[in-house]
XYZ file of C-alpha atoms in Angstrom:
133
model
C 161.307 66.566 268.225
C 161.153 64.683 271.537
C 161.139 61.307 269.787
C 164.177 62.330 267.722
C 166.016 63.370 270.879
C 165.085 60.093 272.601
C 166.292 58.140 269.549
C 169.575 60.063 269.532
C 170.097 59.388 273.233
C 169.391 55.673 272.690
C 171.898 55.576 269.816
C 174.618 57.286 271.867
C 174.003 54.974 274.836
C 174.169 51.928 272.582
C 177.402 53.144 270.964
C 178.968 53.781 274.370
C 177.982 50.272 275.483
C 179.169 48.383 272.400
C 182.276 50.278 271.226
C 184.593 48.791 273.908
C 183.968 45.373 272.334
C 185.612 46.752 269.186
C 188.570 48.399 270.932
C 187.236 51.933 271.411
C 185.873 53.892 274.341
C 183.520 56.811 273.713
C 183.929 59.510 276.376
C 181.332 62.284 276.586
C 182.367 64.043 279.798
C 185.111 66.564 280.502
C 184.895 68.525 277.279
C 184.319 67.483 273.681
C 183.545 63.962 272.544
C 186.646 61.753 272.723
C 187.112 58.329 271.139
C 189.923 56.605 273.036
C 191.506 53.219 272.388
C 190.323 50.475 274.723
C 192.424 47.473 275.704
C 190.523 44.911 277.752
C 193.723 43.520 279.261
C 194.705 46.915 280.736
C 191.356 48.240 281.972
C 189.331 47.212 285.046
C 186.968 44.828 283.270
C 184.286 44.711 285.972
C 183.737 48.471 285.614
C 183.334 48.236 281.853
C 181.010 45.238 282.160
C 178.809 47.151 284.586
C 179.001 50.331 282.487
C 178.170 48.584 279.216
C 175.346 46.560 280.781
C 173.826 49.672 282.341
C 174.093 51.722 279.150
C 172.695 48.895 277.011
C 169.791 48.471 279.452
C 169.007 52.183 279.264
C 169.222 52.078 275.447
C 166.960 49.001 275.360
C 164.239 50.732 277.361
C 164.647 53.992 275.416
C 164.075 52.073 272.171
C 161.091 50.304 273.733
C 159.766 53.698 274.834
C 159.922 54.865 271.218
C 158.005 51.740 270.215
C 155.363 52.505 272.907
C 156.258 49.342 274.809
C 156.576 49.731 278.564
C 157.928 47.130 280.986
C 154.998 45.204 282.391
C 156.599 44.190 285.670
C 159.298 45.373 288.022
C 161.318 42.265 287.158
C 161.724 43.266 283.489
C 164.499 45.883 283.984
C 166.376 43.532 286.312
C 166.088 40.721 283.783
C 167.402 42.915 280.959
C 170.305 44.158 283.106
C 171.235 40.608 284.181
C 171.207 39.423 280.569
C 173.357 42.338 279.385
C 175.757 41.787 282.305
C 176.137 38.165 281.277
C 176.678 39.101 277.618
C 179.200 41.892 278.214
C 180.958 39.988 280.994
C 181.707 37.008 278.787
C 182.551 39.223 275.790
C 185.029 41.360 277.742
C 186.615 38.381 279.483
C 187.223 36.641 276.171
C 189.130 39.723 274.981
C 191.608 39.756 277.852
C 195.074 38.345 277.339
C 195.024 36.552 280.699
C 191.694 34.773 280.188
C 191.197 31.509 282.066
C 188.018 29.487 282.464
C 187.952 30.175 286.209
C 187.170 33.815 285.351
C 183.754 32.683 284.136
C 182.630 31.512 287.600
C 179.950 34.260 287.881
C 178.321 33.173 284.589
C 176.319 30.247 286.060
C 175.084 32.531 288.848
C 173.961 35.125 286.309
C 172.281 32.455 284.201
C 170.399 31.204 287.272
C 169.436 34.795 288.135
C 168.215 35.374 284.569
C 166.099 32.217 284.632
C 164.626 33.185 288.013
C 163.845 36.739 286.843
C 162.375 35.433 283.587
C 159.993 33.180 285.518
C 159.087 36.044 287.867
C 158.425 38.307 284.898
C 156.228 35.681 283.219
C 154.306 35.006 286.440
C 153.662 38.691 287.141
C 152.716 39.378 283.517
C 150.175 36.554 283.641
C 148.808 37.918 286.916
C 148.412 41.406 285.436
C 146.468 40.187 282.426
C 144.407 37.498 284.183
C 141.737 40.076 285.081
C 141.483 41.432 281.520
C 139.517 38.471 280.202
């Protein structure tokens, strides 16, 4: 029963993260479930990028929990969040009517952060398992 509940929570989190990319916003607070239209050119994009990245990160680790895979290092959740922020940031910006290339200025910073966190994660994972042999 607990695994079913965890799977349901992961599915809802994933839907809430991805639906704005398709023009819908799933609202679960303040009463019954509401599916509202979402227009990227009218909404504060940075809030939806952060929201979608956070929800997708939580769904990612919930699915990994169901697969009995735990993060090996403290850098793993940060790496996943940075990657989802990059993905949703670019996806939401491309949907806006007023998109200009200058709006992508944070992307190189996030790519550099992702590379740094990936290397940290690899280094710490190797350090953890170096004593196992």
